Coordinates of C-alpha atoms and ligand atoms in Angstrom, one line a residue:
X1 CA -46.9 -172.5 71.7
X2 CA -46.5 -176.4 71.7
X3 CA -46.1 -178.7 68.7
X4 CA -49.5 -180.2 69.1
X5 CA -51.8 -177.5 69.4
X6 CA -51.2 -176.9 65.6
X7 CA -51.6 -181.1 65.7
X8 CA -54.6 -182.3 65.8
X9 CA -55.0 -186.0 65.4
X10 CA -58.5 -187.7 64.3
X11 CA -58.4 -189.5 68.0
X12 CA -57.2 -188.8 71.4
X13 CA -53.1 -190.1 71.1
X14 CA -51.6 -192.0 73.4
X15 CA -50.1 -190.2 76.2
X16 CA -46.9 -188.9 74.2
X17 CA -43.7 -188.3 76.1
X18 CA -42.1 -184.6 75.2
X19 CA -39.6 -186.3 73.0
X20 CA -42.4 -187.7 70.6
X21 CA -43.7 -184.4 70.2
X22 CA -40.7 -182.9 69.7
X23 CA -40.1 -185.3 67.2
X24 CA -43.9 -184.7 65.6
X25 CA -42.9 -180.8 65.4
X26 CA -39.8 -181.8 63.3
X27 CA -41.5 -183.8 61.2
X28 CA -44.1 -181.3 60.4
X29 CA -41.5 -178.7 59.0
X30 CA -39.0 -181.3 57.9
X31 CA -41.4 -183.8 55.9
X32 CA -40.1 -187.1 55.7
X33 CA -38.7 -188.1 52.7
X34 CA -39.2 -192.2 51.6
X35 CA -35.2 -194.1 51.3
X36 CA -34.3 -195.3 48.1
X37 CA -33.0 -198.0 50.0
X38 CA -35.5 -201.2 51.1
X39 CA -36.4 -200.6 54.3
X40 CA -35.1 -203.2 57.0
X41 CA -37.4 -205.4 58.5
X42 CA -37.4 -205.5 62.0
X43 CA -37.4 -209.3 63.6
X44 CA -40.5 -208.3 66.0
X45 CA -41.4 -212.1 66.1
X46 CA -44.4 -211.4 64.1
X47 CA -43.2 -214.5 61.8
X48 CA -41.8 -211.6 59.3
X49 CA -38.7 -212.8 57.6
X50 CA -35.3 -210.3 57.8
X51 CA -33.7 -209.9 54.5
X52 CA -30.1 -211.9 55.2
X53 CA -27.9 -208.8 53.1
X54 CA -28.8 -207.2 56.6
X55 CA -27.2 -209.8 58.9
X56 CA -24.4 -210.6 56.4
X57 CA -23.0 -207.0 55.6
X58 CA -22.1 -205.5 59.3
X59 CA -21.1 -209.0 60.3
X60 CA -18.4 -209.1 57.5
X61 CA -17.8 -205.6 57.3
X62 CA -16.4 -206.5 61.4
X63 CA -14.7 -209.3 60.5
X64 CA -12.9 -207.4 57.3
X65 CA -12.1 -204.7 60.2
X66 CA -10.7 -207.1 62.5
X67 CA -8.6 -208.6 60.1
X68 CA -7.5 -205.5 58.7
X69 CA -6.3 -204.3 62.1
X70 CA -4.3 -207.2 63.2
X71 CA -2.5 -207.3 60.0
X72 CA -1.2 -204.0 60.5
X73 CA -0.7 -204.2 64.3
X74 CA 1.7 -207.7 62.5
X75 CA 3.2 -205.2 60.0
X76 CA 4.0 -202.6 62.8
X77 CA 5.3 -205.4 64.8
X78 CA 7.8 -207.1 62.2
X79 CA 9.3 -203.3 61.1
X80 CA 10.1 -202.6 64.3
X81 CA 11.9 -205.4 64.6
X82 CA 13.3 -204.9 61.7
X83 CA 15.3 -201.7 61.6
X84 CA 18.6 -201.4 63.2
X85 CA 18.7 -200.6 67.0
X86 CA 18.5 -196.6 66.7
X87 CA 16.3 -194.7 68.6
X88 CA 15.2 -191.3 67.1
X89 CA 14.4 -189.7 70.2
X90 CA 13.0 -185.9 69.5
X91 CA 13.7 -185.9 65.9
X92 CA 14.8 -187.4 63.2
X93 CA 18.2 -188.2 62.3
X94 CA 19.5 -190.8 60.0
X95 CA 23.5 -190.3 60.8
X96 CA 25.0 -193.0 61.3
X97 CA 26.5 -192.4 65.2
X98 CA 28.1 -195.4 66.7
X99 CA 29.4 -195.9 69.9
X100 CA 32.4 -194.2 70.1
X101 CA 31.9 -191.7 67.2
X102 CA 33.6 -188.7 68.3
X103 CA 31.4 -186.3 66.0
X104 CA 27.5 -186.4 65.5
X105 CA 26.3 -186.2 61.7
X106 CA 22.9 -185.1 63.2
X107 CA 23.1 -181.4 61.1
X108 CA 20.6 -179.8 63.6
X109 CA 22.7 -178.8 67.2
X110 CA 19.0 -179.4 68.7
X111 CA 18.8 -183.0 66.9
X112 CA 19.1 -185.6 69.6
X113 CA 20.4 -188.6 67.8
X114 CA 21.9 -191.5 69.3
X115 CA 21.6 -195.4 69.4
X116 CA 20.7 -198.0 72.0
X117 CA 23.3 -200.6 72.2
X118 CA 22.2 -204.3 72.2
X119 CA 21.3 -205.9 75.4
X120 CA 21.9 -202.4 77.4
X121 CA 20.0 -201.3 80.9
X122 CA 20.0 -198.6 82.8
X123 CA 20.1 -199.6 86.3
X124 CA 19.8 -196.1 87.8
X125 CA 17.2 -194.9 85.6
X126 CA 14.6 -192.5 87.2
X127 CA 16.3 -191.0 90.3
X128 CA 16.6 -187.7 88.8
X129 CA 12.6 -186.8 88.6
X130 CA 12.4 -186.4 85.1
X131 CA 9.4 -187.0 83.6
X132 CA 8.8 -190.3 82.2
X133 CA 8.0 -188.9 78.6
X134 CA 11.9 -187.7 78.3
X135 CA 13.5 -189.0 75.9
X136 CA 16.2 -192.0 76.5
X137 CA 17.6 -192.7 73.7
X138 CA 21.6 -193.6 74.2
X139 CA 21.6 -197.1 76.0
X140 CA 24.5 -197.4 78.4
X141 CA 25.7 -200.5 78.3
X142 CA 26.6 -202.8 81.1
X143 CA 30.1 -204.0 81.7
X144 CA 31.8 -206.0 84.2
X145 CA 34.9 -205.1 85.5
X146 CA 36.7 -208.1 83.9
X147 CA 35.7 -206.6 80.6
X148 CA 37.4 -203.2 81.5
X149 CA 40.1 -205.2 82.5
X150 CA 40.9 -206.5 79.5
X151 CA 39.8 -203.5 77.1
X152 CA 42.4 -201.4 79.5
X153 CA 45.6 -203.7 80.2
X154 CA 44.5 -204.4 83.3
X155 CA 44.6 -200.7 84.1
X156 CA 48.3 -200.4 82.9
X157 CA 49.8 -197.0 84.0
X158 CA 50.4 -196.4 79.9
X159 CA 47.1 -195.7 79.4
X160 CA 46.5 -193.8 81.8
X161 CA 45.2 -190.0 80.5
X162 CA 44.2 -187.9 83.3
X163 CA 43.4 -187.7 86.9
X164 CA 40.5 -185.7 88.1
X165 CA 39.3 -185.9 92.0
X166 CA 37.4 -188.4 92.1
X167 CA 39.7 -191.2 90.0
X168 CA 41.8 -191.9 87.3
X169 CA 40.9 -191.9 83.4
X170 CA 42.4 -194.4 81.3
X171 CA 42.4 -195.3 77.3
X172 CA 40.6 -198.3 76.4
X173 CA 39.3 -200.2 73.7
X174 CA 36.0 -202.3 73.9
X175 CA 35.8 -205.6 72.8
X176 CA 33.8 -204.4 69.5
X177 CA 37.0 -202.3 68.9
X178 CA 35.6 -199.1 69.8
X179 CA 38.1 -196.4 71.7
X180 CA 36.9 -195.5 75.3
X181 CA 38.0 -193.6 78.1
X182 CA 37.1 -195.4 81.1
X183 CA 37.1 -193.2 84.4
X184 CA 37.8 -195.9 87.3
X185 CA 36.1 -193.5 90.8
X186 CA 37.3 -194.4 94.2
X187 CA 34.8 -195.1 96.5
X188 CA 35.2 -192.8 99.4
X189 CA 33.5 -192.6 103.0
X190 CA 31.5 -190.0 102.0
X191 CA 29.9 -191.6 99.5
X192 CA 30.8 -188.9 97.0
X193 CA 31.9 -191.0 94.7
X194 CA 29.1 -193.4 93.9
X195 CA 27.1 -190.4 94.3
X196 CA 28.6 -188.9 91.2
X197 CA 28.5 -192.2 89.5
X198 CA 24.8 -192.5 89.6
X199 CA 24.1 -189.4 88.7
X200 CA 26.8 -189.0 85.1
X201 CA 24.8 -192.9 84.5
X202 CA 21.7 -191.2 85.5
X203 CA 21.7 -187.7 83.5
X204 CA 23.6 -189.2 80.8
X205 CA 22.2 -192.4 79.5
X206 CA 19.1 -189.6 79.3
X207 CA 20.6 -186.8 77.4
X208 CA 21.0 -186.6 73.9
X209 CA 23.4 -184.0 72.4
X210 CA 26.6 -183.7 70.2
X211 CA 28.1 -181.4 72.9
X212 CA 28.1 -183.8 75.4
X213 CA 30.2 -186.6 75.7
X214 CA 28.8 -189.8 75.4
X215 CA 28.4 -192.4 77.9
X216 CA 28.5 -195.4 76.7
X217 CA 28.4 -197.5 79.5
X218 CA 28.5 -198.3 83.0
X219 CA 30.5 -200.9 85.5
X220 CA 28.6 -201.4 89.0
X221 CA 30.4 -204.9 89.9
X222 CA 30.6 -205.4 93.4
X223 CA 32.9 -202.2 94.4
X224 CA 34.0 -201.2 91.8
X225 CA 32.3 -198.3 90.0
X226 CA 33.9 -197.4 86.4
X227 CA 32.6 -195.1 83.7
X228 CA 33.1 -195.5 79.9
X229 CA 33.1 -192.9 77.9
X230 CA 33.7 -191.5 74.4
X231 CA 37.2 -190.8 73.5
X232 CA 38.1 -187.4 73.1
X233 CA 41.5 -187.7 71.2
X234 CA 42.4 -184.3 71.7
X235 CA 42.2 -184.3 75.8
X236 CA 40.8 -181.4 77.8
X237 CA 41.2 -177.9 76.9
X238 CA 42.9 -176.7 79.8
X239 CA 45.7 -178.9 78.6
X240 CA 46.2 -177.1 75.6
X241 CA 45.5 -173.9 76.9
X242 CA 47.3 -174.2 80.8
X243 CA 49.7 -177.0 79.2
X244 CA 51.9 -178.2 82.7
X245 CA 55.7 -177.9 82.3
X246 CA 57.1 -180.3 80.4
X247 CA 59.8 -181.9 82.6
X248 CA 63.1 -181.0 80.2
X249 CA 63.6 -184.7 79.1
X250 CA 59.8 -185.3 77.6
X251 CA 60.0 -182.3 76.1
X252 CA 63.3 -183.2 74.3
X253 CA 62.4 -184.4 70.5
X254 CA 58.9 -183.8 70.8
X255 CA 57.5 -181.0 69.4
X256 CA 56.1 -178.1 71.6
X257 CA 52.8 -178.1 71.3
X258 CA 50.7 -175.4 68.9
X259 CA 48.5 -173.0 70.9
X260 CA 45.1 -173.2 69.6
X261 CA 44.0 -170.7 67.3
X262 CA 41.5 -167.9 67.1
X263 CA 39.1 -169.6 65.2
X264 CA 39.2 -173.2 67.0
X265 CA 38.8 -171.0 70.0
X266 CA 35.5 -169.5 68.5
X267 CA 34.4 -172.9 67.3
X268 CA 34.9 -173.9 71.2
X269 CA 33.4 -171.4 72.6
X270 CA 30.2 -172.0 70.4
X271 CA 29.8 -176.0 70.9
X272 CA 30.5 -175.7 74.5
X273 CA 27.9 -172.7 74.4
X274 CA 25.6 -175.0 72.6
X275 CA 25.9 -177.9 75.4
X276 CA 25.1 -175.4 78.3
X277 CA 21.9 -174.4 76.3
X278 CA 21.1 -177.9 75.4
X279 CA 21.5 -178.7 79.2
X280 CA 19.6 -175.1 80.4
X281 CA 16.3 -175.2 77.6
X282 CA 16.5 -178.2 76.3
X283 CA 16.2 -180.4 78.8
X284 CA 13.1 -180.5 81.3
X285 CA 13.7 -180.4 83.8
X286 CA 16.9 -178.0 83.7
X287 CA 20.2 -179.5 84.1
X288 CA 22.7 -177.1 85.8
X289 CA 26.2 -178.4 85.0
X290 CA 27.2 -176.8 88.4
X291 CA 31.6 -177.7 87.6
X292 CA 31.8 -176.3 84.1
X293 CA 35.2 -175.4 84.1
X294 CA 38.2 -176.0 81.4
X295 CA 39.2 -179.3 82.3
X296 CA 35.0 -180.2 81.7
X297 CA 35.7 -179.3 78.5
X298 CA 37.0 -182.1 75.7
X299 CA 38.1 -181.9 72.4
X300 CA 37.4 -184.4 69.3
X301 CA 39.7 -185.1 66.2
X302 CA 38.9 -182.1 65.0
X303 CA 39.2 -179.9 67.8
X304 CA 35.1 -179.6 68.9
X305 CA 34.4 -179.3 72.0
X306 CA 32.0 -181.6 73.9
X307 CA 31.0 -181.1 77.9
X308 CA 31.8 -184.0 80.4
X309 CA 31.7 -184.5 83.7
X310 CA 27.9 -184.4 85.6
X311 CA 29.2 -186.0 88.7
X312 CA 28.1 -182.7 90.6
X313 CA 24.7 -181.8 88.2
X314 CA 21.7 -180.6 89.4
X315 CA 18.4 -181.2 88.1
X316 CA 16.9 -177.6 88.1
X317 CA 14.1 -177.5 90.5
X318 CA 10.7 -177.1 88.8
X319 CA 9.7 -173.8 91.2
X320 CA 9.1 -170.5 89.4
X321 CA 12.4 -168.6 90.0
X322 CA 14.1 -172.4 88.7
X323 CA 16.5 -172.1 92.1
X324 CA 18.2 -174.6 93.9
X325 CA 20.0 -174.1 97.5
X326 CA 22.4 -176.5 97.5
X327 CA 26.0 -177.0 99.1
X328 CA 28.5 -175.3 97.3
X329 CA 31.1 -177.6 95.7
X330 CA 32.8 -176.7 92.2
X331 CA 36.0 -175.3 91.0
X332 CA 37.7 -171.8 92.5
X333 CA 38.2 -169.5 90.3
X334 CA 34.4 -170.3 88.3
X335 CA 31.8 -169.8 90.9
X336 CA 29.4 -167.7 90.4
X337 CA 29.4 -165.1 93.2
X338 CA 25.8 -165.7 95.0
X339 CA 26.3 -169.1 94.7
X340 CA 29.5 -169.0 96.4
X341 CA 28.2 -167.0 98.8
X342 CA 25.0 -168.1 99.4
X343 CA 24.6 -171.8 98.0
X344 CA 21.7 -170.3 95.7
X345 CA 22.0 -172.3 92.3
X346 CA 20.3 -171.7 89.2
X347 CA 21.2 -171.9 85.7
X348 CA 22.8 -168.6 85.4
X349 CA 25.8 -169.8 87.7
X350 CA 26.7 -171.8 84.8
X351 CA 26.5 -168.9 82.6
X352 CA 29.0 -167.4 84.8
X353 CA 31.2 -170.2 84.5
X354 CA 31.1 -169.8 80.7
X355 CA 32.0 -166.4 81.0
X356 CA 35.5 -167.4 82.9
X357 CA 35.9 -170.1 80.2
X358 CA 35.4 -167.3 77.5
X359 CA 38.3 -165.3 79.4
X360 CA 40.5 -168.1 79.1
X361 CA 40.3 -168.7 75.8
X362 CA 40.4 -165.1 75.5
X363 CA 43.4 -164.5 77.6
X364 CA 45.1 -167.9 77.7
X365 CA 45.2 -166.9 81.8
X366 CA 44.2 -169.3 84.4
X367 CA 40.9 -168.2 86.5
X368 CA 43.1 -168.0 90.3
X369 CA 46.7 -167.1 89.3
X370 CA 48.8 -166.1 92.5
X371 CA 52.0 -165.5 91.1
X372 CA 51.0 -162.9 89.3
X373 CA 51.3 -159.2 90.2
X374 CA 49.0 -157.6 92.6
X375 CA 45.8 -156.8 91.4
X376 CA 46.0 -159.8 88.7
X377 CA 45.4 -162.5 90.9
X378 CA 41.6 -163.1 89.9
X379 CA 41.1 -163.7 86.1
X380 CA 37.6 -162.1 86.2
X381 CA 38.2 -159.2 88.6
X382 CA 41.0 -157.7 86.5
X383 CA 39.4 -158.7 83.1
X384 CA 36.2 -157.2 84.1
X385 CA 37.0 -153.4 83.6
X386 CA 39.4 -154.1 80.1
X387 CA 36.9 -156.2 78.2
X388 CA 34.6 -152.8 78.0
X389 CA 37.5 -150.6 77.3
X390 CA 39.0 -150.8 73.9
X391 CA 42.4 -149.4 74.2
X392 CA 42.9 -152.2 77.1
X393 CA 40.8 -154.5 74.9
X394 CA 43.6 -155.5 72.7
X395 CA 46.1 -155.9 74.8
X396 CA 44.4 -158.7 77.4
X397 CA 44.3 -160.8 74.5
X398 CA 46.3 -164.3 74.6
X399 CA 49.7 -163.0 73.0
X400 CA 49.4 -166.1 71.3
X401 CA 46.5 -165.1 68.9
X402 CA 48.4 -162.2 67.5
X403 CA 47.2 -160.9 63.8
X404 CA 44.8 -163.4 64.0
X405 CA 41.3 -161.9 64.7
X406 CA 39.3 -158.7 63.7
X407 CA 39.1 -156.3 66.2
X408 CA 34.7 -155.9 65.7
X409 CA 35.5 -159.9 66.9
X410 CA 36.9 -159.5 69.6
X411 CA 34.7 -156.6 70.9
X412 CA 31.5 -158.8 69.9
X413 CA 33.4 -161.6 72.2
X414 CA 34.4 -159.3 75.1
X415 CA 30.6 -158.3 75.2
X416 CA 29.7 -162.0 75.3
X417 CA 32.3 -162.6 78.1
X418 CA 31.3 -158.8 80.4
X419 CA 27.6 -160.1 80.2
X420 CA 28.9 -163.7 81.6
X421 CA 30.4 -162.9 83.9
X422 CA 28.3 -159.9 85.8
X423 CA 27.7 -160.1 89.6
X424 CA 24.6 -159.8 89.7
X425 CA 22.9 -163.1 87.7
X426 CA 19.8 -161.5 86.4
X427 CA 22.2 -159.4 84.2
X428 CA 24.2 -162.5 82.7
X429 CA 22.3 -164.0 79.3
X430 CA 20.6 -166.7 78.4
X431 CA 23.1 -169.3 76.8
X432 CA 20.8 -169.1 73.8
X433 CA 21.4 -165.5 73.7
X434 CA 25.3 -166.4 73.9
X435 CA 24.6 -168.7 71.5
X436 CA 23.0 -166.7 68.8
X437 CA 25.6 -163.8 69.4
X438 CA 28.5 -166.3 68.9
X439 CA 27.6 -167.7 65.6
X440 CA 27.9 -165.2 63.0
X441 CA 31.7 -165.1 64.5
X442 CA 32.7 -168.1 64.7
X443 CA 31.4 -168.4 60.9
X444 CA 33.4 -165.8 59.6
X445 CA 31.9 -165.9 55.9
X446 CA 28.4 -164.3 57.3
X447 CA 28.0 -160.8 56.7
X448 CA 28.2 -158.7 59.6
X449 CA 24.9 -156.4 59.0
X450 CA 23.0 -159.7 58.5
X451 CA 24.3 -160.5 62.4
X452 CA 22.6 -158.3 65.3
X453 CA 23.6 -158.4 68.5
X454 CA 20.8 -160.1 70.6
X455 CA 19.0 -157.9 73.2
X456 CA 20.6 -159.4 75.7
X457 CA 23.9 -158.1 74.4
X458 CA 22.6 -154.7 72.8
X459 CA 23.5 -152.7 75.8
X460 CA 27.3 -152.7 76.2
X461 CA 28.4 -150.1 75.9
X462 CA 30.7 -149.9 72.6
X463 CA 29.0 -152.0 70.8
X464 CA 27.2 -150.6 67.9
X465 CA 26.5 -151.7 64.3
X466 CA 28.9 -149.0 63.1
X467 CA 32.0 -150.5 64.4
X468 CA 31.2 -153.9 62.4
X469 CA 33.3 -151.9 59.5
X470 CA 36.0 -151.3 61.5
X471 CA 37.7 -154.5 61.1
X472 CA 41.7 -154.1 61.6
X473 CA 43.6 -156.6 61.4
Ligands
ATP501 N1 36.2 -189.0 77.4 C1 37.5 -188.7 77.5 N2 38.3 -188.8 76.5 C2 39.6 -188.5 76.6 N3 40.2 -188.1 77.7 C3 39.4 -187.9 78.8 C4 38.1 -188.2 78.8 N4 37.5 -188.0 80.0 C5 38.5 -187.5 80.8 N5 39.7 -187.5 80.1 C6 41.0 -187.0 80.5 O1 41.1 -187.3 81.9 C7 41.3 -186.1 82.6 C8 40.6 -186.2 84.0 O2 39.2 -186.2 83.8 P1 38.2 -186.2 85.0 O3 36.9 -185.9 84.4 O4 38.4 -187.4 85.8 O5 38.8 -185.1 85.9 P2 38.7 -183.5 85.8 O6 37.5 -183.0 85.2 O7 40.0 -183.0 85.1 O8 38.8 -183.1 87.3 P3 37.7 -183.4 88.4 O9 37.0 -184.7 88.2 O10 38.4 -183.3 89.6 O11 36.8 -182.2 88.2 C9 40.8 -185.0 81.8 O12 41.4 -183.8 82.0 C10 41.1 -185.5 80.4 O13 42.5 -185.2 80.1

């Protein structure tokens, strides 16, 4: 029934409205209790006088507030300004990474530390579609190309250290005294050129990773279009392991050059594993390297690896299946079948990529080799059928690496490498999966029970836990 049939007031009330006798039910179960506090007195212009504590106290109280707020929004201001010019971007790291530091001393492979050098812009920034929240964190600085001038010779044929496609690569050392390698691009009809330039300035003055190599800046002065780099010391890892001919008078008095060894080749393997993952799941959207080859692939002081070259990335589309149909352009010898074939890109073309790369280091062969016998031409087509045999196993190997490697190794990396590099791209891995399967090798102190093979990996065929014991050699 209603409140107010149990109510019954002396005389007729005023009309109430449903709240007020709402409000009369509660207050019939709920009795009102008198505050120990004086009750305000309402200003009803009776001539009553309000008690001044009431006026007083939320007037200062507001003003305290106020004053509180802008002394820390001045606190907040002045520590910003304060600390050095480092941007944490997605964790954080206190190394110390300067331009040109060839080795992060972020611990984490997932920590994404970096600087922002003074007085730096991107000009090209947001033409890739990610999303505004990534992280930008490496500032690529602006030079002109007076300044690359100078920091280069004037381009001086000496310091010249490679030629790719699209331009030469030269030494160089900034004004601040940091080491660069500045790629000068020619500017073709086709565009290609400044193409690739805005997307490496693009992509990388975006991404964040010790397996990358640093940009760290940019020239765009009138038409000329320069890249500067980190320098890799140790070049490009197809030049230690494809090293040209030396013509017989260079090679006189210098010493021939060591092959790398099993476990730099691991250690490779791994970091340049860790970039494609970094690029694949740690980036939204995707990043498809779409050219990882060997000569993508540079080497530090101490011989880790870092990716380069994005000229030809792809920012992975944002669609379900993560495809892209795209014009096929890359390196023979490491496309991936269906996109050869079909244009079809996705992150698992890189994969296969990987997979040659793994061969090479495997094998010390070049992907496309036509002097070779019949039958040996194609890196991956005669590889294929040894990696999952182990009487042929052994004997693909680089003849260099001799003695050097357990044979439960080299099976765990032939898996790695048959996944890879499988025609159909549903069956290759994830690069996290490579990734996880790599490490407890190319840490050779790990236990091998403590190291299963991921699921990805489980299935070829010799691999079992068993054959972790039979280490050989
Ligand atoms: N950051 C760097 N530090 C040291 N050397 C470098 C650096 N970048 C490039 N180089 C050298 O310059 C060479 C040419 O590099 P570049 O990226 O222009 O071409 P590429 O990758 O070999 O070929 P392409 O561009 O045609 O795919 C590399 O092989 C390497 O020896």
């Amino acid at each position: 029934m209603m409140a107010d049939d149990a109510f019954s007031p002396p005389s007729p009330p005023p009309a109430p409205s449903p709240l007020a006798a709402e409000d009369l039910a509660d207050a019939r179960l709920a009795p009102w209790q008198p505050s120990p506090w004086p009750a305000p007195r309402r200003n009803d212009g009776g001539g009553g006088r309000v008690n001044p504590l009431f006026t007083i106290l939320p007037v200062s109280a507001l003003a305290i507030g106020l004053v509180l707020l802008v002394a820390v929004a001045v606190i907040l201001v002045v520590t910003r300004r304060a600390r050095p010019r480092k941007v944490d971007a997605g964790g954080s790291c206190n190394g110390d990474d300067k331009p040109g530091a060839p080795t992060s001393s972020c611990g984490s492979h997932n920590a994404r530390c970096g600087y922002a050098a003074a007085g730096v812009g991107c000009i090209y920034a947001g033409r890739l579609g990610f999303s505004a929240a990534a992280p930008r964190s490496r500032g690529a600085q602006v030079f002109t190309y007076r300044e690359l001038e100078r920091a280069t010779d004037g381009f001086s044929e000496a310091n010249v250290v490679g030629r790719g496609a699209s331009g030469a690569v030269f030494r160089g050392r900034l004004a601040d005294g940091t080491p660069a390698a500045i790629k000068r691009l020619r500017l073709d009809h086709r565009r290609q050129g400044e193409r690739e330039f805005r997307i490496e300035v693009d992509l990388l003055s975006r991404m964040e990773s010790p397996y990358l190599v640093g940009l760290l800046g940019y020239c765009a002065d009138q038409s000329h279009r320069l890249l500067v780099f980190e320098f890799m010391p140790n070049g490009s890892l197809r030049s230690h392991l494809h090293p040209p001919p030396r013509p017989a008078t260079a090679a006189g008095g210098l010493p021939p050059r060591q092959p790398l060894d099993w476990q730099t080749r691991l250690g490779i393997a791994l970091d340049c594993a860790r970039a494609l993952e970094f690029l694949h799941e740690h980036s939204t959207p995707a990043v498809i390297h779409r050219d990882f080859n060997c000569s993508n692939v540079l080497l530090d002081h101490n011989y880790r690896a870092r990716v380069s070259d994005f000229g030809m990335a792809k920012v992975g589309s944002n669609k379900a299946d993560g495809q892209v149909v795209t014009r096929v352009i890359g390196t023979t010898g490491y496309l991936a079948p269906e996109y050869a074939s079909t244009g079809k890109l996705t992150t698992k073309s890189d994969v296969y990529s990987y997979g040659v790369v793994l061969l090479e280091l495997l094998t010390g062969r070049v992907p496309v080799d036509t002097q070779r016998p019949p039958g040996q031409h194609v890196l991956v087509s005669w590889a294929l059928p040894r990696l999952t045999d182990r009487q042929k196993l052994a004997q693909m190997v680089d003849p260099a690496l001799k003695g050097q490697f357990a044979l439960k190794d080299l099976i765990q990396v032939a898996a790695i490498a048959a996944m890879c590099i499988q025609t159909k791209a549903e069956y290759r891995p994830l690069m996290t999966d490579v990734v996880q399967s790599l490490i407890p090798i190319a840490k050779p102190s790990m236990s091998c029970s403590s190291t299963p093979l991921r699921p990805a990996l489980e299935h070829v065929i010799f691999m079992s836990s068993s054959q972790c014991a039979n280490k050989t050699s």
